[in-house]
Short mmCIF file of C-alpha atoms in Angstrom, two decimals:
data_model
loop_
_atom_site.label_atom_id
_atom_site.label_comp_id
_atom_site.label_asym_id
_atom_site.label_seq_id
_atom_site.Cartn_x
_atom_site.Cartn_y
_atom_site.Cartn_z
CA MET A 630 -26.10 19.72 26.35
CA ILE A 631 -26.58 23.32 25.28
CA SER A 632 -28.90 25.26 27.56
CA SER A 633 -31.87 27.13 26.16
CA GLN A 634 -30.20 30.42 27.11
CA VAL A 635 -26.99 29.61 25.21
CA ARG A 636 -29.03 28.29 22.30
CA SER A 637 -30.86 31.62 22.08
CA GLN A 638 -27.58 33.54 22.18
CA LEU A 639 -26.10 31.46 19.35
CA ILE A 640 -29.22 31.82 17.21
CA GLU A 641 -29.13 35.57 17.76
CA ILE A 642 -25.63 35.61 16.26
CA VAL A 643 -26.14 33.44 13.16
CA GLY A 644 -29.92 33.40 12.67
CA SER A 645 -32.23 30.43 13.05
CA ALA A 646 -31.53 29.24 9.48
CA ASN A 647 -27.88 28.72 10.39
CA TYR A 648 -28.43 26.86 13.66
CA ASP A 649 -29.56 23.25 13.57
CA ASP A 650 -30.03 20.99 16.57
CA SER A 651 -32.54 18.63 14.98
CA ASN A 652 -31.76 14.91 15.08
CA ALA A 653 -31.49 14.74 11.29
CA GLY A 654 -29.25 17.80 11.07
CA ARG A 655 -26.93 16.58 13.81
CA LEU A 656 -26.75 13.06 12.38
CA VAL A 657 -25.30 14.32 9.09
CA TYR A 658 -22.31 15.78 10.93
CA SER A 659 -21.85 13.02 13.49
CA TYR A 660 -19.13 11.28 11.44
CA ASP A 661 -16.47 11.91 8.83
CA ALA A 662 -14.73 9.57 6.36
CA THR A 663 -13.10 7.57 9.18
CA PRO A 664 -14.63 4.13 9.76
CA GLN A 665 -16.08 3.29 13.17
CA PHE A 666 -16.19 6.76 14.67
CA GLN A 667 -19.51 8.46 15.19
CA SER A 668 -20.82 10.85 17.83
CA MET A 669 -23.73 13.26 17.74
CA PRO A 670 -22.94 16.98 18.17
CA ASP A 671 -25.32 19.09 20.22
CA ALA A 672 -25.78 21.54 17.35
CA VAL A 673 -24.49 22.50 13.91
CA ILE A 674 -23.74 26.19 13.29
CA ALA A 675 -22.85 27.96 10.02
CA PRO A 676 -21.31 31.42 10.67
CA ARG A 677 -21.15 34.04 7.94
CA SER A 678 -18.10 36.03 9.03
CA LYS A 679 -15.06 36.06 11.29
CA GLU A 680 -16.98 38.33 13.66
CA GLU A 681 -19.70 35.73 14.06
CA VAL A 682 -17.06 33.02 14.60
CA SER A 683 -15.48 35.16 17.31
CA GLN A 684 -18.80 35.71 19.08
CA ILE A 685 -19.64 32.00 18.93
CA VAL A 686 -16.24 31.07 20.34
CA LYS A 687 -16.55 33.52 23.23
CA ILE A 688 -19.87 31.99 24.26
CA CYS A 689 -18.54 28.45 23.93
CA ASN A 690 -15.42 29.29 25.92
CA THR A 691 -17.49 30.79 28.73
CA HIS A 692 -19.68 27.68 28.93
CA ARG A 693 -16.92 25.21 28.00
CA ILE A 694 -18.76 23.89 24.96
CA PRO A 695 -16.54 21.93 22.51
CA ILE A 696 -16.13 23.32 18.99
CA VAL A 697 -15.26 21.15 15.97
CA PRO A 698 -14.43 23.14 12.81
CA ARG A 699 -15.39 21.10 9.76
CA GLY A 700 -14.94 21.25 6.03
CA SER A 701 -16.33 18.53 3.77
CA GLY A 702 -15.73 15.68 6.21
CA THR A 703 -13.14 13.82 4.10
CA ASN A 704 -10.94 13.46 7.19
CA LEU A 705 -9.45 9.98 7.66
CA CYS A 706 -8.31 10.09 11.30
CA ALA A 707 -11.60 11.02 13.02
CA GLY A 708 -10.28 14.57 13.26
CA THR A 709 -13.65 16.12 12.42
CA CYS A 710 -15.85 13.67 14.29
CA PRO A 711 -17.44 15.42 17.33
CA THR A 712 -16.52 12.67 19.78
CA GLU A 713 -17.11 14.93 22.76
CA GLY A 714 -20.28 16.55 21.50
CA GLY A 715 -20.53 20.32 21.42
CA ILE A 716 -21.02 22.24 18.19
CA VAL A 717 -19.85 21.51 14.68
CA LEU A 718 -18.82 24.73 12.92
CA LEU A 719 -19.54 24.74 9.17
CA PHE A 720 -18.05 27.18 6.67
CA LYS A 721 -20.54 26.84 3.82
CA HIS A 722 -21.13 30.62 3.86
CA MET A 723 -17.44 31.48 4.21
CA ASN A 724 -16.47 30.04 0.84
CA GLN A 725 -15.20 32.96 -1.20
CA ILE A 726 -11.98 33.52 -3.10
CA LEU A 727 -11.24 37.03 -1.86
CA GLU A 728 -8.27 37.99 -4.03
CA ILE A 729 -5.76 36.74 -6.57
CA ASP A 730 -2.71 38.99 -6.35
CA GLU A 731 -0.73 38.52 -9.56
CA GLU A 732 2.00 40.93 -8.45
CA ASN A 733 2.77 39.03 -5.27
CA LEU A 734 1.68 35.61 -6.60
CA THR A 735 -0.82 34.93 -3.82
CA ILE A 736 -4.44 33.91 -3.47
CA THR A 737 -6.50 34.83 -0.41
CA VAL A 738 -9.46 32.62 0.44
CA GLN A 739 -12.00 31.81 3.11
CA PRO A 740 -11.83 28.32 4.67
CA GLY A 741 -14.89 26.92 2.87
CA VAL A 742 -13.41 27.20 -0.64
CA ILE A 743 -13.22 23.82 -2.42
CA THR A 744 -9.60 22.92 -3.16
CA LEU A 745 -10.15 22.19 -6.85
CA ASP A 746 -12.03 25.48 -7.31
CA LEU A 747 -8.99 27.27 -5.90
CA ILE A 748 -6.70 25.36 -8.27
CA HIS A 749 -8.87 26.22 -11.27
CA ALA A 750 -9.06 29.90 -10.28
CA ALA A 751 -5.26 30.05 -10.18
CA GLU A 752 -4.96 28.25 -13.51
CA GLU A 753 -7.23 30.81 -15.16
CA LYS A 754 -4.53 33.39 -14.37
CA GLY A 755 -1.74 31.15 -15.66
CA LEU A 756 -0.71 30.34 -12.10
CA PHE A 757 -0.36 27.11 -10.16
CA TYR A 758 -1.36 25.91 -6.68
CA PRO A 759 0.44 22.54 -6.38
CA PRO A 760 -1.10 20.77 -3.31
CA ASP A 761 -3.50 18.18 -4.72
CA PRO A 762 -5.01 15.82 -2.13
CA SER A 763 -7.00 12.97 -3.68
CA SER A 764 -10.13 14.49 -2.14
CA MET A 765 -9.54 17.86 -3.83
CA LYS A 766 -12.83 17.76 -5.74
CA ILE A 767 -14.74 18.03 -2.46
CA SER A 768 -12.27 18.90 0.32
CA THR A 769 -12.01 22.51 1.50
CA ILE A 770 -8.89 24.59 1.93
CA GLY A 771 -9.65 25.07 5.63
CA GLY A 772 -9.60 21.30 6.09
CA ASN A 773 -6.42 21.04 4.02
CA ILE A 774 -4.69 23.58 6.24
CA ASN A 775 -5.88 21.98 9.47
CA GLU A 776 -4.53 18.61 8.32
CA ASN A 777 -1.52 19.89 6.34
CA SER A 778 -2.77 17.82 3.41
CA GLY A 779 -0.37 16.36 0.88
CA GLY A 780 -1.10 14.85 -2.52
CA LEU A 781 0.42 13.32 -5.61
CA ARG A 782 2.64 16.33 -6.32
CA GLY A 783 4.16 16.46 -2.84
CA LEU A 784 7.57 15.07 -3.83
CA LYS A 785 8.49 18.00 -6.06
CA TYR A 786 6.30 20.78 -4.73
CA GLY A 787 5.76 20.03 -1.06
CA VAL A 788 2.53 19.99 0.93
CA THR A 789 -0.07 22.52 2.06
CA ARG A 790 2.21 23.97 4.76
CA ASP A 791 4.70 25.06 2.10
CA TYR A 792 2.10 27.35 0.49
CA VAL A 793 0.46 28.98 3.52
CA MET A 794 1.84 32.51 3.84
CA ALA A 795 -0.67 34.14 6.17
CA LEU A 796 -3.63 33.18 8.33
CA GLU A 797 -6.48 34.88 10.10
CA ILE A 798 -7.36 32.89 13.22
CA VAL A 799 -9.97 33.08 15.95
CA LEU A 800 -8.38 31.94 19.20
CA ALA A 801 -10.13 30.00 21.96
CA ASN A 802 -10.94 33.21 23.87
CA GLY A 803 -12.51 34.78 20.79
CA ASP A 804 -9.58 37.07 19.93
CA ILE A 805 -8.81 37.43 16.23
CA ILE A 806 -5.16 37.41 15.18
CA ARG A 807 -3.35 37.56 11.84
CA THR A 808 -0.09 35.75 11.19
CA GLY A 809 2.42 36.07 8.36
CA GLY A 810 1.79 38.09 5.22
CA LYS A 811 2.63 38.42 1.53
CA LEU A 812 6.29 38.31 2.41
CA ALA A 813 9.28 36.37 1.16
CA LYS A 814 11.00 36.92 4.51
CA ASP A 815 9.54 37.36 8.00
CA VAL A 816 11.27 36.39 11.25
CA ALA A 817 9.30 38.64 13.59
CA GLY A 818 8.78 36.32 16.54
CA TYR A 819 7.54 32.73 16.59
CA ASP A 820 6.28 31.29 13.32
CA LEU A 821 2.64 31.06 14.36
CA THR A 822 1.53 30.40 10.79
CA ARG A 823 3.33 27.06 10.68
CA LEU A 824 2.17 26.22 14.20
CA PHE A 825 -1.48 26.42 13.20
CA VAL A 826 -1.03 24.53 9.91
CA GLY A 827 -1.62 20.87 10.75
CA SER A 828 -2.94 21.63 14.24
CA GLU A 829 -6.24 19.89 13.37
CA GLY A 830 -8.43 22.65 14.78
CA THR A 831 -7.11 22.09 18.31
CA LEU A 832 -5.53 25.54 18.74
CA GLY A 833 -7.87 27.95 16.93
CA ILE A 834 -10.24 28.42 14.02
CA ILE A 835 -8.91 29.55 10.64
CA THR A 836 -11.18 32.13 9.00
CA GLU A 837 -8.94 33.30 6.15
CA ALA A 838 -5.75 32.15 4.43
CA THR A 839 -3.29 33.70 2.02
CA LEU A 840 -1.58 31.06 -0.09
CA LYS A 841 1.46 31.14 -2.33
CA LEU A 842 1.04 30.56 -6.06
CA ILE A 843 3.77 29.79 -8.58
CA PRO A 844 3.95 30.11 -12.39
CA ALA A 845 2.22 27.24 -14.13
CA PRO A 846 4.62 24.66 -15.63
CA GLU A 847 4.96 24.86 -19.40
CA THR A 848 4.29 21.19 -20.08
CA LYS A 849 4.20 17.75 -18.47
CA LYS A 850 4.55 14.10 -19.42
CA THR A 851 3.40 10.91 -17.70
CA VAL A 852 5.11 7.52 -17.62
CA LEU A 853 3.76 4.14 -16.49
CA ALA A 854 6.45 1.59 -15.57
CA LEU A 855 5.57 -2.06 -14.82
CA PHE A 856 7.60 -4.38 -12.61
CA GLN A 857 7.36 -8.06 -11.74
CA ASP A 858 8.83 -7.60 -8.27
CA ILE A 859 8.36 -4.91 -5.63
CA ASP A 860 12.07 -4.61 -4.81
CA SER A 861 12.89 -3.50 -8.35
CA ALA A 862 10.14 -0.90 -8.31
CA ALA A 863 11.30 0.47 -4.95
CA GLN A 864 14.94 0.57 -5.99
CA THR A 865 13.95 2.40 -9.17
CA VAL A 866 12.36 5.12 -7.03
CA SER A 867 15.68 5.63 -5.23
CA ASN A 868 17.63 5.51 -8.48
CA ILE A 869 15.53 8.25 -10.06
CA ILE A 870 16.10 10.58 -7.11
CA ALA A 871 19.81 9.65 -7.01
CA HIS A 872 20.08 10.94 -10.59
CA LYS A 873 19.08 14.36 -9.23
CA ILE A 874 15.68 14.20 -10.91
CA ILE A 875 12.70 15.20 -8.78
CA PRO A 876 9.51 14.16 -10.58
CA ALA A 877 6.28 16.07 -10.02
CA THR A 878 4.63 12.73 -9.24
CA LEU A 879 6.12 9.36 -8.31
CA GLU A 880 3.37 6.96 -7.25
CA PHE A 881 3.45 3.27 -6.30
CA LEU A 882 0.65 0.70 -6.62
CA ASP A 883 0.85 -2.98 -5.73
CA GLN A 884 -0.89 -5.72 -7.74
CA PRO A 885 -4.04 -6.04 -5.61
CA THR A 886 -4.59 -2.27 -5.88
CA ILE A 887 -4.00 -2.29 -9.63
CA GLN A 888 -6.58 -5.07 -10.04
CA VAL A 889 -9.21 -3.27 -7.98
CA ILE A 890 -8.67 0.08 -9.74
CA GLU A 891 -8.91 -1.55 -13.17
CA ASP A 892 -12.11 -3.34 -12.20
CA PHE A 893 -13.45 0.06 -11.15
CA ALA A 894 -12.06 2.42 -13.83
CA LYS A 895 -11.66 0.03 -16.80
CA ILE A 896 -8.93 2.03 -18.54
CA GLY A 897 -6.61 -0.85 -19.41
CA LEU A 898 -4.28 -0.94 -16.41
CA PRO A 899 -1.80 -3.86 -16.42
CA VAL A 900 -3.32 -6.18 -13.82
CA HIS A 901 -0.57 -8.77 -14.32
CA ALA A 902 2.17 -6.46 -12.96
CA LYS A 903 3.37 -7.01 -9.39
CA ALA A 904 4.01 -3.28 -9.00
CA VAL A 905 3.46 -0.12 -11.00
CA LEU A 906 5.17 3.26 -10.85
CA LEU A 907 3.20 6.24 -12.11
CA ILE A 908 5.72 8.98 -12.86
CA GLU A 909 5.03 12.51 -14.05
CA GLN A 910 7.40 15.34 -14.77
CA ASP A 911 6.59 18.96 -15.55
CA GLY A 912 8.53 22.08 -16.48
CA THR A 913 9.89 23.48 -19.73
CA GLU A 914 9.51 21.30 -22.81
CA GLU A 915 13.26 20.75 -23.08
CA ALA A 916 13.68 19.85 -19.39
CA VAL A 917 10.69 17.51 -19.40
CA ARG A 918 11.84 15.75 -22.56
CA ARG A 919 15.33 15.28 -21.08
CA ASP A 920 14.07 14.09 -17.67
CA ILE A 921 11.53 11.68 -19.13
CA ALA A 922 14.18 10.12 -21.36
CA VAL A 923 16.43 9.56 -18.34
CA ILE A 924 13.53 8.24 -16.23
CA GLU A 925 12.57 5.76 -18.94
CA GLU A 926 16.17 4.53 -19.12
CA ILE A 927 16.43 4.18 -15.33
CA CYS A 928 13.20 2.17 -15.25
CA LYS A 929 14.44 -0.17 -17.97
CA LYS A 930 17.76 -0.69 -16.21
CA GLY A 931 15.77 -1.32 -13.03
CA ASN A 932 14.14 -4.40 -14.57
CA ALA A 933 10.89 -2.76 -15.60
CA VAL A 934 9.13 -5.13 -17.98
CA SER A 935 7.35 -2.25 -19.67
CA VAL A 936 7.81 1.53 -19.77
CA GLN A 937 5.13 3.54 -21.54
CA THR A 938 4.76 7.29 -21.92
CA ALA A 939 1.23 8.67 -22.28
CA GLN A 940 0.81 10.03 -25.79
CA THR A 941 -2.02 12.45 -25.04
CA GLU A 942 -3.15 14.57 -22.10
CA SER A 943 -6.37 12.56 -22.03
CA GLU A 944 -4.41 9.34 -21.60
CA ALA A 945 -2.27 10.92 -18.88
CA GLU A 946 -5.30 12.27 -17.05
CA ASN A 947 -6.87 8.81 -17.10
CA LEU A 948 -3.79 7.45 -15.34
CA ARG A 949 -3.76 10.23 -12.75
CA GLU A 950 -7.48 9.90 -12.13
CA ALA A 951 -7.16 6.13 -11.79
CA ARG A 952 -4.61 6.65 -9.01
CA ARG A 953 -6.87 9.16 -7.27
CA THR A 954 -9.77 6.68 -7.32
CA ALA A 955 -7.79 4.00 -5.45
CA LEU A 956 -9.70 4.48 -2.20
CA SER A 957 -13.09 4.59 -3.90
CA ALA A 958 -12.25 1.45 -5.85
CA LEU A 959 -11.13 -0.44 -2.76
CA ALA A 960 -14.21 0.68 -0.85
CA ARG A 961 -16.35 -1.40 -3.22
CA LEU A 962 -14.85 -4.67 -1.97
CA LYS A 963 -16.22 -4.87 1.59
CA PRO A 964 -18.46 -2.84 3.90
CA THR A 965 -15.56 -1.26 5.81
CA THR A 966 -12.42 0.28 4.33
CA ILE A 967 -9.60 1.48 6.60
CA LEU A 968 -6.96 3.56 4.83
CA GLU A 969 -3.81 4.48 6.75
CA ASP A 970 -0.65 6.38 5.87
CA ALA A 971 2.61 5.16 7.31
CA THR A 972 5.61 7.09 6.00
CA VAL A 973 9.25 5.98 5.81
CA PRO A 974 12.44 7.27 4.17
CA ARG A 975 12.13 6.47 0.46
CA SER A 976 15.11 4.13 0.76
CA GLU A 977 12.97 1.94 3.03
CA ILE A 978 9.95 1.68 0.71
CA ALA A 979 10.66 -1.91 -0.34
CA GLU A 980 11.29 -2.99 3.24
CA MET A 981 8.07 -1.32 4.39
CA VAL A 982 5.94 -2.85 1.65
CA LYS A 983 7.32 -6.31 2.44
CA ALA A 984 6.66 -5.73 6.13
CA ILE A 985 3.06 -4.71 5.41
CA ASN A 986 2.49 -7.89 3.42
CA THR A 987 4.07 -10.01 6.18
CA ILE A 988 1.94 -8.31 8.83
CA ALA A 989 -1.22 -8.81 6.78
CA GLU A 990 -0.42 -12.51 6.42
CA LYS A 991 0.40 -12.82 10.12
CA HIS A 992 -2.99 -11.39 11.15
CA GLN A 993 -4.85 -13.07 8.26
CA ILE A 994 -6.35 -9.89 6.82
CA SER A 995 -6.42 -8.30 3.37
CA ILE A 996 -4.27 -5.20 2.79
CA CYS A 997 -3.66 -3.40 -0.49
CA THR A 998 -0.81 -0.87 -0.64
CA PHE A 999 -0.40 2.22 -2.77
CA GLY A 1000 0.96 5.69 -2.18
CA HIS A 1001 3.47 8.43 -2.84
CA ALA A 1002 6.63 6.40 -3.28
CA GLY A 1003 8.74 9.43 -4.06
CA ASP A 1004 8.29 10.84 -0.56
CA GLY A 1005 7.97 7.49 1.23
CA ASN A 1006 4.28 7.95 2.06
CA LEU A 1007 2.48 4.59 1.76
CA HIS A 1008 -1.23 3.93 2.17
CA PRO A 1009 -1.82 0.39 3.43
CA THR A 1010 -5.56 -0.10 3.05
CA CYS A 1011 -7.57 -2.86 4.70
CA THR A 1012 -10.93 -3.99 3.37
CA THR A 1013 -12.95 -5.62 6.15
CA ASP A 1014 -16.33 -5.64 7.87
CA VAL A 1015 -16.91 -3.78 11.12
CA ARG A 1016 -19.60 -6.30 12.07
CA ASN A 1017 -16.93 -9.01 12.39
CA SER A 1018 -15.54 -8.07 15.80
CA GLU A 1019 -12.97 -10.86 15.83
CA GLU A 1020 -11.52 -9.76 12.49
CA MET A 1021 -11.56 -6.10 13.58
CA LYS A 1022 -9.33 -6.97 16.52
CA ARG A 1023 -6.85 -8.50 14.11
CA VAL A 1024 -7.05 -5.40 11.91
CA GLU A 1025 -6.24 -3.20 14.91
CA GLN A 1026 -3.27 -5.36 15.83
CA ALA A 1027 -2.01 -5.33 12.24
CA PHE A 1028 -2.06 -1.55 11.96
CA GLU A 1029 -0.33 -1.18 15.31
CA ASP A 1030 2.43 -3.46 13.98
CA ILE A 1031 2.60 -1.37 10.79
CA PHE A 1032 3.01 1.90 12.72
CA LYS A 1033 5.71 0.38 14.93
CA LYS A 1034 7.58 -0.88 11.86
CA ALA A 1035 7.37 2.53 10.17
CA VAL A 1036 8.87 4.26 13.21
CA GLU A 1037 11.52 1.52 13.49
CA LEU A 1038 12.57 2.29 9.90
CA GLY A 1039 12.96 5.98 10.70
CA GLY A 1040 9.46 6.93 9.60
CA THR A 1041 6.27 8.23 11.18
CA ILE A 1042 2.73 7.13 11.98
CA THR A 1043 1.15 9.61 9.58
CA GLY A 1044 2.47 11.55 6.62
CA GLU A 1045 -0.61 13.48 5.60
CA HIS A 1046 -3.83 12.19 7.17
CA GLY A 1047 -3.22 13.63 10.63
CA VAL A 1048 -3.45 12.20 14.13
CA GLY A 1049 -7.02 13.02 15.13
CA GLU A 1050 -8.47 10.56 17.60
CA MET A 1051 -7.77 7.39 15.66
CA LYS A 1052 -3.96 7.65 15.74
CA ALA A 1053 -3.61 9.50 19.03
CA PRO A 1054 -2.57 6.36 20.97
CA TYR A 1055 0.38 5.91 18.62
CA LEU A 1056 1.73 9.46 18.71
CA GLU A 1057 4.10 8.68 21.58
CA LEU A 1058 5.80 6.08 19.35
CA LYS A 1059 6.99 8.98 17.23
CA LEU A 1060 7.43 11.86 19.70
CA GLY A 1061 8.14 10.22 23.05
CA LYS A 1062 6.79 11.43 26.38
CA ALA A 1063 8.77 14.69 26.31
CA GLY A 1064 7.47 15.53 22.84
CA ILE A 1065 3.89 14.92 23.91
CA ALA A 1066 4.40 17.09 27.00
CA ALA A 1067 5.73 19.97 24.90
CA MET A 1068 2.71 19.80 22.59
CA LYS A 1069 0.31 19.69 25.53
CA ALA A 1070 1.96 22.81 26.93
CA VAL A 1071 1.19 24.68 23.71
CA LYS A 1072 -2.39 23.41 23.75
CA GLN A 1073 -2.88 24.46 27.38
CA ALA A 1074 -1.49 27.94 26.73
CA LEU A 1075 -3.74 28.66 23.74
CA ASP A 1076 -6.83 26.70 24.79
CA PRO A 1077 -6.90 26.40 28.60
CA ASN A 1078 -10.54 25.29 28.69
CA SER A 1079 -9.90 22.66 25.97
CA ILE A 1080 -12.86 23.64 23.79
CA MET A 1081 -11.00 23.47 20.48
CA ASN A 1082 -11.66 20.05 18.95
CA PRO A 1083 -11.07 18.23 22.26
CA GLY A 1084 -10.08 14.58 22.29
CA LYS A 1085 -7.92 14.91 19.18
CA ILE A 1086 -4.14 14.34 18.90
CA PHE A 1087 -3.65 13.51 22.60
CA ALA A 1088 -4.48 9.92 23.48
CA LYS A 1089 -7.03 8.66 25.95
CA ASP A 1090 -6.41 5.39 27.80
CA SER A 1091 -6.73 3.15 24.77
CA ARG A 1092 -7.48 3.17 21.11
CA LYS A 1093 -11.18 2.66 20.43
CA ARG A 1094 -13.03 2.50 17.15
CA VAL A 1095 -16.52 2.73 18.57
CA VAL A 1096 -19.85 4.26 17.75
CA VAL A 1097 -20.89 6.80 20.35
CA THR A 1098 -24.27 8.50 20.38
CA LYS A 1099 -25.82 11.24 22.42
#
């Protein structure tokens, strides 16, 4: 609980309009997009500047009040659910694009900027910000940085981390530091910028970011290849990369996912196909034409039953948008949708997909699989009902088996969604005890009172998907 004295101090900083401890106001921010996690914060605060963030943090650190920085709440690992109470920090006022530097090819933004707005602002200058999480229409750049978000273009262009050049951060003691800069080279000490990217708000609060932009590609083309067996589709992914072609997008969808998306989007997707590859290449007209011709040939030699190239940008956008709506489409099937992201080397895609199907059958649950085949990042998605406790136990067991299999194949428990609280019990599978200890040492050094998004990344005694209220 926040004392009346501390409450008064916080209101003095942000104003009464930006401090909400009503039941209705707290309820809105008691959960994110992760099923089965909910906990009421003690208050919701919306600062207007880095100085206000710093003052808030100093008070919270003194009184050991947890702080959960939050964007749009699209998080899928309970990373922005206030499971230990405290305050939720909103950045609705800190949502400005501060600068587009065309000489240095950078864009400087506050954490509350919507990802797609940033992308559009860059495009207006003929520039390109590649990271494109499926939630980009509503997710914020601060959330993207905290989770090191990926997206459909990750294979060719990388993920959020690859575009963060500088950060302004409020530390747990209220100090404000700046890391990095508009520099092509910088080896002055530890790379603190990369440390904070993907740290899920557990080390500090990002109040400003300078991101790298690149020249916009001249053109792009999109191909849809249909297969009647998953092995052929997976092998085709490897064959494309082996030909030294790195597509901008190389996505995989299994038949159940294709059926659900078509029922939702109604754009004429081939529901009879056992697997679909959505492939996009961008660049100069000559390079794209050459690469697409080779990709089409590789798909045909890989036993694709159909290879079609979108004839218009509208047709291509329909295909891309259909892929982005996969989660929304699946969410229509049952009351609870659990989307995970196990990642393996791309050479193990077929083995991982088969393992997911075997595991689903073993535990008698429904799992649809789609994802970024080009970088090995699969999204096994279970449609279920949280009210069926017996089935939920089987779902938990199935996902544990999936994570173990991913690690066994040389992969990881999460490629882009983060660890949060939901996957914390499985982190040791990937890092081992020594790896966990090293991470805890960093956390202890930067946040000794553990006020920064506590309960995330590091596991408690057991994995629990429970509703908690205060």
